Short mmCIF file of N, CA, C and O in Angstrom, two decimals:
data_model
loop_
_atom_site.label_atom_id
_atom_site.label_comp_id
_atom_site.label_asym_id
_atom_site.label_seq_id
_atom_site.Cartn_x
_atom_site.Cartn_y
_atom_site.Cartn_z
N MET A 1 -3.32 -35.74 12.03
CA MET A 1 -2.51 -34.72 12.60
C MET A 1 -3.32 -33.98 13.64
O MET A 1 -4.43 -33.62 13.44
N THR A 2 -2.74 -33.70 14.78
CA THR A 2 -3.40 -32.96 15.84
C THR A 2 -3.30 -31.46 15.53
O THR A 2 -2.33 -30.97 15.11
N GLU A 3 -4.50 -30.81 15.75
CA GLU A 3 -4.58 -29.37 15.50
C GLU A 3 -3.83 -28.59 16.57
O GLU A 3 -4.12 -28.76 17.76
N PRO A 4 -2.81 -27.84 16.22
CA PRO A 4 -2.05 -27.08 17.23
C PRO A 4 -2.89 -25.98 17.87
O PRO A 4 -3.72 -25.38 17.19
N LYS A 5 -2.65 -25.76 19.11
CA LYS A 5 -3.27 -24.64 19.84
C LYS A 5 -2.18 -23.61 20.08
O LYS A 5 -1.06 -23.99 20.38
N THR A 6 -2.55 -22.37 20.06
CA THR A 6 -1.59 -21.32 20.39
C THR A 6 -2.13 -20.55 21.57
O THR A 6 -3.34 -20.31 21.71
N THR A 7 -1.28 -20.17 22.48
CA THR A 7 -1.63 -19.44 23.66
C THR A 7 -1.51 -17.99 23.31
O THR A 7 -0.47 -17.45 22.89
N SER A 8 -2.61 -17.22 23.52
CA SER A 8 -2.58 -15.78 23.23
C SER A 8 -1.87 -15.03 24.41
O SER A 8 -1.68 -15.63 25.49
N PRO A 9 -1.50 -13.78 24.24
CA PRO A 9 -0.94 -13.00 25.35
C PRO A 9 -1.83 -12.99 26.52
O PRO A 9 -1.30 -12.84 27.64
N CYS A 10 -3.08 -13.19 26.40
CA CYS A 10 -3.97 -13.15 27.54
C CYS A 10 -4.15 -14.52 28.17
O CYS A 10 -4.86 -14.65 29.14
N GLY A 11 -3.55 -15.55 27.60
CA GLY A 11 -3.58 -16.85 28.20
C GLY A 11 -4.67 -17.76 27.56
O GLY A 11 -4.73 -18.92 27.91
N ALA A 12 -5.57 -17.22 26.78
CA ALA A 12 -6.67 -18.00 26.17
C ALA A 12 -6.11 -18.79 25.07
O ALA A 12 -5.23 -18.36 24.33
N ASN A 13 -6.51 -20.08 24.91
CA ASN A 13 -6.09 -20.84 23.80
C ASN A 13 -6.77 -20.33 22.53
O ASN A 13 -7.95 -20.07 22.54
N GLU A 14 -6.04 -20.28 21.47
CA GLU A 14 -6.49 -19.76 20.21
C GLU A 14 -6.39 -20.91 19.18
O GLU A 14 -5.40 -21.51 19.03
N ARG A 15 -7.46 -21.17 18.46
CA ARG A 15 -7.51 -22.19 17.48
C ARG A 15 -6.77 -21.78 16.26
O ARG A 15 -6.99 -20.69 15.71
N ALA A 16 -5.91 -22.68 15.79
CA ALA A 16 -5.19 -22.38 14.53
C ALA A 16 -6.17 -22.57 13.39
O ALA A 16 -6.99 -23.49 13.40
N GLN A 17 -6.19 -21.68 12.47
CA GLN A 17 -7.15 -21.64 11.34
C GLN A 17 -6.34 -21.86 10.03
O GLN A 17 -5.21 -21.47 9.96
N PRO A 18 -6.98 -22.45 9.04
CA PRO A 18 -6.33 -22.60 7.74
C PRO A 18 -6.00 -21.20 7.21
O PRO A 18 -6.75 -20.26 7.26
N LEU A 19 -4.69 -21.09 6.78
CA LEU A 19 -4.17 -19.81 6.22
C LEU A 19 -5.10 -19.34 5.09
O LEU A 19 -5.32 -18.14 4.91
N VAL A 20 -5.60 -20.28 4.33
CA VAL A 20 -6.52 -19.96 3.19
C VAL A 20 -7.67 -19.12 3.69
O VAL A 20 -8.08 -18.12 3.06
N GLU A 21 -8.26 -19.55 4.77
CA GLU A 21 -9.46 -18.82 5.31
C GLU A 21 -9.08 -17.44 5.81
O GLU A 21 -9.82 -16.45 5.53
N VAL A 22 -7.94 -17.36 6.50
CA VAL A 22 -7.51 -16.03 7.03
C VAL A 22 -7.28 -15.05 5.86
O VAL A 22 -7.71 -13.93 5.86
N LEU A 23 -6.53 -15.56 4.79
CA LEU A 23 -6.27 -14.71 3.67
C LEU A 23 -7.53 -14.34 2.94
O LEU A 23 -7.66 -13.22 2.44
N SER A 24 -8.46 -15.25 2.85
CA SER A 24 -9.78 -14.97 2.16
C SER A 24 -10.53 -13.92 2.92
O SER A 24 -11.14 -13.04 2.32
N ARG A 25 -10.54 -13.98 4.24
CA ARG A 25 -11.25 -12.90 5.03
C ARG A 25 -10.59 -11.55 4.80
O ARG A 25 -11.22 -10.56 4.60
N LEU A 26 -9.25 -11.54 4.77
CA LEU A 26 -8.53 -10.29 4.54
C LEU A 26 -8.84 -9.72 3.17
O LEU A 26 -9.12 -8.55 3.00
N ALA A 27 -8.85 -10.60 2.13
CA ALA A 27 -9.18 -10.20 0.78
C ALA A 27 -10.60 -9.59 0.74
O ALA A 27 -10.81 -8.58 0.04
N ALA A 28 -11.53 -10.19 1.41
CA ALA A 28 -12.89 -9.70 1.43
C ALA A 28 -12.98 -8.34 2.11
O ALA A 28 -13.71 -7.44 1.59
N GLU A 29 -12.22 -8.12 3.17
CA GLU A 29 -12.21 -6.81 3.84
C GLU A 29 -11.64 -5.80 2.94
O GLU A 29 -12.16 -4.62 2.82
N LEU A 30 -10.53 -6.10 2.23
CA LEU A 30 -9.96 -5.14 1.30
C LEU A 30 -10.94 -4.80 0.17
O LEU A 30 -11.06 -3.66 -0.26
N ARG A 31 -11.64 -5.82 -0.32
CA ARG A 31 -12.60 -5.63 -1.47
C ARG A 31 -13.71 -4.74 -0.98
O ARG A 31 -14.12 -3.80 -1.68
N ASN A 32 -14.26 -4.96 0.20
CA ASN A 32 -15.34 -4.14 0.75
C ASN A 32 -14.89 -2.70 0.99
O ASN A 32 -15.61 -1.77 0.74
N THR A 33 -13.68 -2.53 1.42
CA THR A 33 -13.16 -1.24 1.73
C THR A 33 -12.98 -0.48 0.34
O THR A 33 -13.30 0.74 0.29
N ALA A 34 -12.53 -1.20 -0.67
CA ALA A 34 -12.39 -0.61 -1.98
C ALA A 34 -13.78 -0.05 -2.47
O ALA A 34 -13.88 1.02 -3.02
N LYS A 35 -14.81 -0.86 -2.29
CA LYS A 35 -16.18 -0.51 -2.68
C LYS A 35 -16.62 0.73 -1.91
O LYS A 35 -17.28 1.62 -2.53
N GLU A 36 -16.39 0.75 -0.65
CA GLU A 36 -16.78 1.95 0.16
C GLU A 36 -15.97 3.18 -0.26
O GLU A 36 -16.54 4.25 -0.24
N THR A 37 -14.73 3.02 -0.54
CA THR A 37 -13.90 4.12 -1.03
C THR A 37 -14.44 4.66 -2.34
O THR A 37 -14.47 5.88 -2.53
N ASP A 38 -14.87 3.79 -3.20
CA ASP A 38 -15.38 4.23 -4.48
C ASP A 38 -16.61 5.09 -4.35
O ASP A 38 -16.86 6.00 -5.10
N ARG A 39 -17.35 4.89 -3.23
CA ARG A 39 -18.52 5.66 -2.97
C ARG A 39 -18.17 7.14 -2.64
O ARG A 39 -19.03 8.01 -2.71
N LEU A 40 -16.93 7.46 -2.33
CA LEU A 40 -16.55 8.75 -2.02
C LEU A 40 -16.47 9.66 -3.25
O LEU A 40 -16.43 10.95 -3.07
N HIS A 41 -16.60 9.13 -4.39
CA HIS A 41 -16.63 9.97 -5.61
C HIS A 41 -17.84 10.91 -5.61
O HIS A 41 -17.78 11.97 -6.24
N CYS A 42 -18.86 10.58 -4.86
CA CYS A 42 -20.02 11.47 -4.75
C CYS A 42 -19.64 12.83 -4.15
O CYS A 42 -20.40 13.80 -4.36
N LEU A 43 -18.55 12.89 -3.48
CA LEU A 43 -18.15 14.15 -2.85
C LEU A 43 -17.78 15.21 -3.90
O LEU A 43 -17.84 16.40 -3.65
N VAL A 44 -17.40 14.73 -5.07
CA VAL A 44 -17.03 15.72 -6.16
C VAL A 44 -18.02 15.74 -7.27
O VAL A 44 -17.91 16.50 -8.20
N ASP A 45 -19.01 14.81 -7.22
CA ASP A 45 -20.07 14.85 -8.23
C ASP A 45 -20.90 16.15 -8.06
O ASP A 45 -21.25 16.52 -6.91
N GLY A 46 -21.26 16.76 -9.09
CA GLY A 46 -22.11 17.93 -9.09
C GLY A 46 -21.39 19.18 -8.60
O GLY A 46 -22.06 20.18 -8.29
N VAL A 47 -20.08 19.16 -8.43
CA VAL A 47 -19.36 20.36 -8.07
C VAL A 47 -19.45 21.40 -9.17
O VAL A 47 -19.29 21.09 -10.30
N GLN A 48 -19.79 22.59 -8.77
CA GLN A 48 -19.79 23.72 -9.72
C GLN A 48 -18.35 24.20 -9.93
O GLN A 48 -17.83 25.02 -9.17
N TRP A 49 -17.69 23.64 -10.90
CA TRP A 49 -16.29 23.85 -11.10
C TRP A 49 -15.92 25.35 -11.27
O TRP A 49 -14.91 25.83 -10.95
N SER A 50 -16.89 26.08 -11.86
CA SER A 50 -16.60 27.51 -12.05
C SER A 50 -16.51 28.30 -10.77
O SER A 50 -15.87 29.32 -10.70
N ASN A 51 -17.06 27.77 -9.69
CA ASN A 51 -17.03 28.40 -8.39
C ASN A 51 -15.93 27.87 -7.48
O ASN A 51 -15.77 28.40 -6.42
N VAL A 52 -15.14 26.95 -7.96
CA VAL A 52 -14.08 26.33 -7.14
C VAL A 52 -12.77 27.11 -7.38
O VAL A 52 -12.32 27.21 -8.50
N GLU A 53 -12.25 27.69 -6.35
CA GLU A 53 -11.01 28.44 -6.41
C GLU A 53 -9.81 27.50 -6.55
O GLU A 53 -8.87 27.81 -7.25
N GLU A 54 -9.80 26.43 -5.85
CA GLU A 54 -8.67 25.50 -5.83
C GLU A 54 -9.00 24.28 -6.65
O GLU A 54 -9.01 23.16 -6.12
N LYS A 55 -9.23 24.47 -7.95
CA LYS A 55 -9.61 23.35 -8.80
C LYS A 55 -8.50 22.24 -8.79
O LYS A 55 -8.84 21.08 -8.76
N HIS A 56 -7.31 22.72 -8.83
CA HIS A 56 -6.18 21.72 -8.86
C HIS A 56 -6.26 20.86 -7.69
O HIS A 56 -6.07 19.59 -7.80
N GLU A 57 -6.45 21.38 -6.52
CA GLU A 57 -6.46 20.62 -5.24
C GLU A 57 -7.67 19.64 -5.28
O GLU A 57 -7.51 18.46 -4.82
N LEU A 58 -8.80 20.10 -5.67
CA LEU A 58 -9.97 19.26 -5.72
C LEU A 58 -9.78 18.10 -6.77
O LEU A 58 -10.14 16.98 -6.44
N ILE A 59 -9.26 18.42 -7.91
CA ILE A 59 -9.03 17.38 -8.90
C ILE A 59 -7.98 16.37 -8.32
O ILE A 59 -8.18 15.15 -8.51
N HIS A 60 -7.01 16.87 -7.72
CA HIS A 60 -5.96 16.00 -7.15
C HIS A 60 -6.58 15.12 -6.07
O HIS A 60 -6.27 13.88 -5.98
N SER A 61 -7.44 15.62 -5.24
CA SER A 61 -8.14 14.82 -4.21
C SER A 61 -9.03 13.76 -4.86
O SER A 61 -9.09 12.59 -4.39
N ALA A 62 -9.75 14.13 -5.91
CA ALA A 62 -10.64 13.15 -6.57
C ALA A 62 -9.79 12.01 -7.20
O ALA A 62 -10.18 10.85 -7.13
N GLN A 63 -8.60 12.39 -7.77
CA GLN A 63 -7.72 11.41 -8.33
C GLN A 63 -7.17 10.48 -7.22
O GLN A 63 -6.98 9.30 -7.43
N ALA A 64 -6.95 11.05 -6.12
CA ALA A 64 -6.40 10.25 -4.95
C ALA A 64 -7.43 9.21 -4.50
O ALA A 64 -7.03 8.15 -4.20
N ILE A 65 -8.70 9.61 -4.45
CA ILE A 65 -9.70 8.72 -4.08
C ILE A 65 -9.75 7.50 -5.02
O ILE A 65 -9.78 6.36 -4.67
N ASP A 66 -9.60 7.86 -6.32
CA ASP A 66 -9.61 6.74 -7.40
C ASP A 66 -8.44 5.86 -7.19
O ASP A 66 -8.51 4.62 -7.27
N ALA A 67 -7.26 6.43 -6.90
CA ALA A 67 -6.00 5.62 -6.78
C ALA A 67 -6.12 4.73 -5.53
O ALA A 67 -5.67 3.58 -5.55
N ILE A 68 -6.70 5.24 -4.47
CA ILE A 68 -6.84 4.49 -3.24
C ILE A 68 -7.79 3.32 -3.50
O ILE A 68 -7.49 2.15 -3.11
N GLU A 69 -8.90 3.52 -4.21
CA GLU A 69 -9.84 2.48 -4.54
C GLU A 69 -9.16 1.40 -5.39
O GLU A 69 -9.34 0.23 -5.13
N GLN A 70 -8.44 1.84 -6.40
CA GLN A 70 -7.76 0.87 -7.25
C GLN A 70 -6.68 0.08 -6.54
O GLN A 70 -6.51 -1.15 -6.72
N THR A 71 -5.95 0.72 -5.60
CA THR A 71 -4.92 0.05 -4.85
C THR A 71 -5.53 -1.01 -3.91
O THR A 71 -5.09 -2.15 -3.84
N LEU A 72 -6.66 -0.62 -3.23
CA LEU A 72 -7.28 -1.61 -2.35
C LEU A 72 -7.81 -2.74 -3.14
O LEU A 72 -7.76 -3.91 -2.68
N SER A 73 -8.41 -2.53 -4.27
CA SER A 73 -8.97 -3.58 -5.14
C SER A 73 -7.81 -4.49 -5.59
O SER A 73 -7.91 -5.72 -5.58
N ALA A 74 -6.64 -3.89 -6.03
CA ALA A 74 -5.51 -4.70 -6.41
C ALA A 74 -4.93 -5.50 -5.29
O ALA A 74 -4.61 -6.71 -5.50
N LEU A 75 -4.87 -4.96 -4.09
CA LEU A 75 -4.39 -5.71 -2.90
C LEU A 75 -5.34 -6.87 -2.60
O LEU A 75 -4.90 -7.98 -2.23
N SER A 76 -6.64 -6.68 -2.77
CA SER A 76 -7.61 -7.68 -2.53
C SER A 76 -7.40 -8.85 -3.54
O SER A 76 -7.39 -10.05 -3.16
N ASP A 77 -7.15 -8.52 -4.82
CA ASP A 77 -6.87 -9.54 -5.82
C ASP A 77 -5.61 -10.27 -5.48
O ASP A 77 -5.48 -11.50 -5.62
N PHE A 78 -4.56 -9.55 -5.08
CA PHE A 78 -3.30 -10.19 -4.67
C PHE A 78 -3.44 -11.17 -3.52
O PHE A 78 -2.94 -12.29 -3.55
N VAL A 79 -4.19 -10.69 -2.46
CA VAL A 79 -4.37 -11.62 -1.31
C VAL A 79 -5.19 -12.82 -1.65
O VAL A 79 -4.97 -13.93 -1.17
N SER A 80 -6.21 -12.61 -2.55
CA SER A 80 -7.04 -13.76 -2.99
C SER A 80 -6.13 -14.71 -3.76
O SER A 80 -6.23 -15.99 -3.60
N ALA A 81 -5.23 -14.27 -4.59
CA ALA A 81 -4.31 -15.14 -5.33
C ALA A 81 -3.38 -15.92 -4.36
O ALA A 81 -3.13 -17.07 -4.56
N LEU A 82 -2.88 -15.15 -3.29
CA LEU A 82 -2.12 -15.85 -2.25
C LEU A 82 -2.91 -17.02 -1.63
O LEU A 82 -2.38 -18.07 -1.40
N ALA A 83 -4.17 -16.71 -1.33
CA ALA A 83 -5.06 -17.72 -0.70
C ALA A 83 -5.15 -18.97 -1.61
O ALA A 83 -5.15 -20.08 -1.15
N GLU A 84 -5.29 -18.74 -2.88
CA GLU A 84 -5.38 -19.87 -3.85
C GLU A 84 -4.10 -20.67 -3.89
O GLU A 84 -4.12 -21.86 -4.11
N LEU A 85 -2.98 -19.96 -3.65
CA LEU A 85 -1.69 -20.65 -3.75
C LEU A 85 -1.21 -21.32 -2.44
O LEU A 85 -0.34 -22.17 -2.42
N ALA A 86 -1.80 -20.90 -1.29
CA ALA A 86 -1.41 -21.39 -0.02
C ALA A 86 -1.78 -22.86 0.11
O ALA A 86 -2.87 -23.23 -0.27
N PRO A 87 -0.84 -23.64 0.63
CA PRO A 87 -1.16 -25.07 0.87
C PRO A 87 -2.32 -25.18 1.83
O PRO A 87 -2.39 -24.48 2.88
N ALA A 88 -3.20 -26.09 1.55
CA ALA A 88 -4.44 -26.30 2.36
C ALA A 88 -4.21 -26.70 3.80
O ALA A 88 -4.98 -26.41 4.66
N ASP A 89 -3.04 -27.30 4.01
CA ASP A 89 -2.75 -27.79 5.38
C ASP A 89 -2.05 -26.78 6.28
O ASP A 89 -1.82 -26.97 7.43
N TRP A 90 -1.68 -25.59 5.72
CA TRP A 90 -1.04 -24.55 6.50
C TRP A 90 -2.03 -23.90 7.38
O TRP A 90 -3.10 -23.50 6.99
N LYS A 91 -1.68 -23.77 8.67
CA LYS A 91 -2.62 -23.16 9.65
C LYS A 91 -1.88 -22.01 10.34
O LYS A 91 -0.64 -22.06 10.50
N ILE A 92 -2.69 -21.08 10.83
CA ILE A 92 -2.12 -19.89 11.51
C ILE A 92 -3.15 -19.47 12.57
O ILE A 92 -4.35 -19.62 12.37
N ALA A 93 -2.65 -18.83 13.59
CA ALA A 93 -3.54 -18.25 14.63
C ALA A 93 -4.02 -16.87 14.26
O ALA A 93 -3.49 -15.84 14.73
N GLY A 94 -4.96 -16.76 13.31
CA GLY A 94 -5.43 -15.49 12.86
C GLY A 94 -6.07 -14.66 13.99
O GLY A 94 -6.02 -13.45 13.90
N GLY A 95 -6.69 -15.30 14.94
CA GLY A 95 -7.27 -14.61 16.06
C GLY A 95 -6.26 -13.75 16.85
O GLY A 95 -6.51 -12.73 17.34
N ILE A 96 -5.06 -14.38 17.01
CA ILE A 96 -4.01 -13.65 17.72
C ILE A 96 -3.56 -12.45 16.91
O ILE A 96 -3.46 -11.36 17.47
N ALA A 97 -3.39 -12.66 15.66
CA ALA A 97 -2.97 -11.54 14.76
C ALA A 97 -4.02 -10.43 14.74
O ALA A 97 -3.69 -9.24 14.76
N SER A 98 -5.29 -10.78 14.84
CA SER A 98 -6.37 -9.80 14.80
C SER A 98 -6.40 -8.91 16.03
O SER A 98 -6.97 -7.83 16.03
N ARG A 99 -5.72 -9.37 17.12
CA ARG A 99 -5.63 -8.56 18.34
C ARG A 99 -4.87 -7.28 18.17
O ARG A 99 -5.06 -6.33 18.91
N SER A 100 -4.07 -7.17 17.10
CA SER A 100 -3.31 -5.94 16.85
C SER A 100 -4.17 -4.93 16.17
O SER A 100 -3.76 -3.79 15.98
N VAL A 101 -5.37 -5.35 15.69
CA VAL A 101 -6.28 -4.41 15.01
C VAL A 101 -7.11 -3.70 16.00
O VAL A 101 -7.79 -4.27 16.79
N LYS A 102 -7.06 -2.32 15.99
CA LYS A 102 -7.70 -1.58 17.02
C LYS A 102 -9.22 -1.36 16.79
O LYS A 102 -9.98 -1.06 17.67
N LEU A 103 -9.70 -1.63 15.61
CA LEU A 103 -11.15 -1.54 15.30
C LEU A 103 -11.76 -2.85 15.62
O LEU A 103 -11.53 -3.89 14.95
N ALA A 104 -12.50 -2.93 16.71
CA ALA A 104 -13.01 -4.13 17.27
C ALA A 104 -13.82 -5.01 16.28
O ALA A 104 -13.62 -6.21 16.22
N GLU A 105 -14.76 -4.41 15.56
CA GLU A 105 -15.60 -5.13 14.62
C GLU A 105 -14.72 -5.75 13.50
O GLU A 105 -14.88 -6.91 13.15
N LEU A 106 -13.75 -4.95 12.97
CA LEU A 106 -12.86 -5.50 11.94
C LEU A 106 -12.00 -6.61 12.50
O LEU A 106 -11.82 -7.64 11.89
N ALA A 107 -11.48 -6.41 13.71
CA ALA A 107 -10.62 -7.49 14.31
C ALA A 107 -11.42 -8.72 14.45
O ALA A 107 -10.94 -9.81 14.26
N ALA A 108 -12.73 -8.67 14.89
CA ALA A 108 -13.52 -9.84 15.08
C ALA A 108 -13.77 -10.53 13.69
O ALA A 108 -13.70 -11.79 13.70
N ARG A 109 -14.02 -9.75 12.69
CA ARG A 109 -14.19 -10.38 11.33
C ARG A 109 -12.93 -11.05 10.85
O ARG A 109 -12.96 -12.17 10.38
N LEU A 110 -11.81 -10.39 11.02
CA LEU A 110 -10.54 -10.95 10.60
C LEU A 110 -10.14 -12.16 11.36
O LEU A 110 -9.57 -13.13 10.82
N GLY A 111 -10.46 -12.19 12.65
CA GLY A 111 -10.13 -13.31 13.56
C GLY A 111 -11.15 -14.42 13.51
O GLY A 111 -11.04 -15.36 14.17
N ASP A 112 -12.22 -14.18 12.73
CA ASP A 112 -13.36 -15.14 12.58
C ASP A 112 -14.08 -15.33 13.90
O ASP A 112 -14.43 -16.44 14.28
N HIS A 113 -14.32 -14.22 14.57
CA HIS A 113 -15.10 -14.21 15.81
C HIS A 113 -16.30 -13.34 15.51
O HIS A 113 -16.15 -12.12 15.22
N ALA A 114 -17.44 -13.88 15.71
CA ALA A 114 -18.66 -13.04 15.44
C ALA A 114 -18.69 -11.80 16.32
O ALA A 114 -18.84 -10.68 15.84
N ASP A 115 -18.53 -11.99 17.59
CA ASP A 115 -18.35 -10.87 18.52
C ASP A 115 -17.61 -11.39 19.74
O ASP A 115 -18.27 -12.01 20.59
N ASP A 116 -16.35 -11.15 19.76
CA ASP A 116 -15.55 -11.84 20.79
C ASP A 116 -15.53 -11.02 22.14
O ASP A 116 -15.01 -11.51 23.14
N GLY A 117 -16.20 -9.88 22.14
CA GLY A 117 -16.24 -9.13 23.38
C GLY A 117 -14.92 -8.79 24.03
O GLY A 117 -14.78 -8.73 25.24
N ARG A 118 -13.87 -8.63 23.21
CA ARG A 118 -12.50 -8.43 23.76
C ARG A 118 -12.47 -7.22 24.69
O ARG A 118 -13.06 -6.17 24.38
N THR A 119 -11.80 -7.37 25.73
CA THR A 119 -11.52 -6.29 26.61
C THR A 119 -10.03 -6.19 26.92
O THR A 119 -9.63 -5.40 27.83
N ASP A 120 -9.20 -6.93 26.17
CA ASP A 120 -7.81 -7.01 26.51
C ASP A 120 -6.98 -5.85 25.89
O ASP A 120 -5.83 -5.73 26.21
N HIS A 121 -7.60 -5.05 25.04
CA HIS A 121 -6.85 -3.81 24.61
C HIS A 121 -7.92 -2.74 24.27
O HIS A 121 -9.06 -3.06 24.04
N PRO A 122 -7.55 -1.50 24.38
CA PRO A 122 -8.48 -0.46 24.16
C PRO A 122 -9.10 -0.44 22.77
O PRO A 122 -8.36 -0.70 21.84
N ALA A 123 -10.33 -0.19 22.67
CA ALA A 123 -11.06 -0.13 21.38
C ALA A 123 -10.58 1.10 20.64
O ALA A 123 -10.25 2.14 21.22
N GLY A 124 -10.61 0.96 19.34
CA GLY A 124 -10.30 2.13 18.51
C GLY A 124 -11.36 3.16 18.55
O GLY A 124 -12.53 2.86 18.90
N GLU A 125 -11.04 4.37 18.25
CA GLU A 125 -12.00 5.45 18.29
C GLU A 125 -12.39 5.80 16.85
O GLU A 125 -11.63 5.63 15.88
N MET A 126 -13.64 6.27 16.71
CA MET A 126 -14.06 6.73 15.41
C MET A 126 -14.37 8.20 15.58
O MET A 126 -15.11 8.60 16.48
N GLU A 127 -13.85 8.95 14.70
CA GLU A 127 -14.01 10.39 14.79
C GLU A 127 -14.85 10.88 13.61
O GLU A 127 -14.61 10.63 12.50
N PHE A 128 -15.90 11.62 13.98
CA PHE A 128 -16.73 12.21 12.93
C PHE A 128 -16.37 13.65 12.81
O PHE A 128 -16.15 14.40 13.76
N PHE A 129 -16.34 14.17 11.58
CA PHE A 129 -15.91 15.52 11.32
C PHE A 129 -17.04 16.51 11.52
O PHE A 129 -18.10 16.35 11.03
#
């Protein structure tokens, strides 16, 4: 069977990739994000609760961090299960789909490009507080 090529909006040919690989990369990103989210618990570690006026809000925020981490982890498990169920011969142009992701490094990982040097859409911004 000939491997289909897909033309991207920019006109470059995009290699169709096994759906299993694309889903596996997505699952790995979700898993890594869950781990990074779990690290946010340090924000409430060592809080002197007697000095906190808005205990309810702080507790609610800490619980939200935990819920986000658990949700990301569960989504990773779900996408991994989908990858295991996907027929091995199904292919998709993951690189084209990754162009909708505004974070360039994430888009490159999802599209399986080490560093594609994309200039076809504006890069996402990172804001530090």
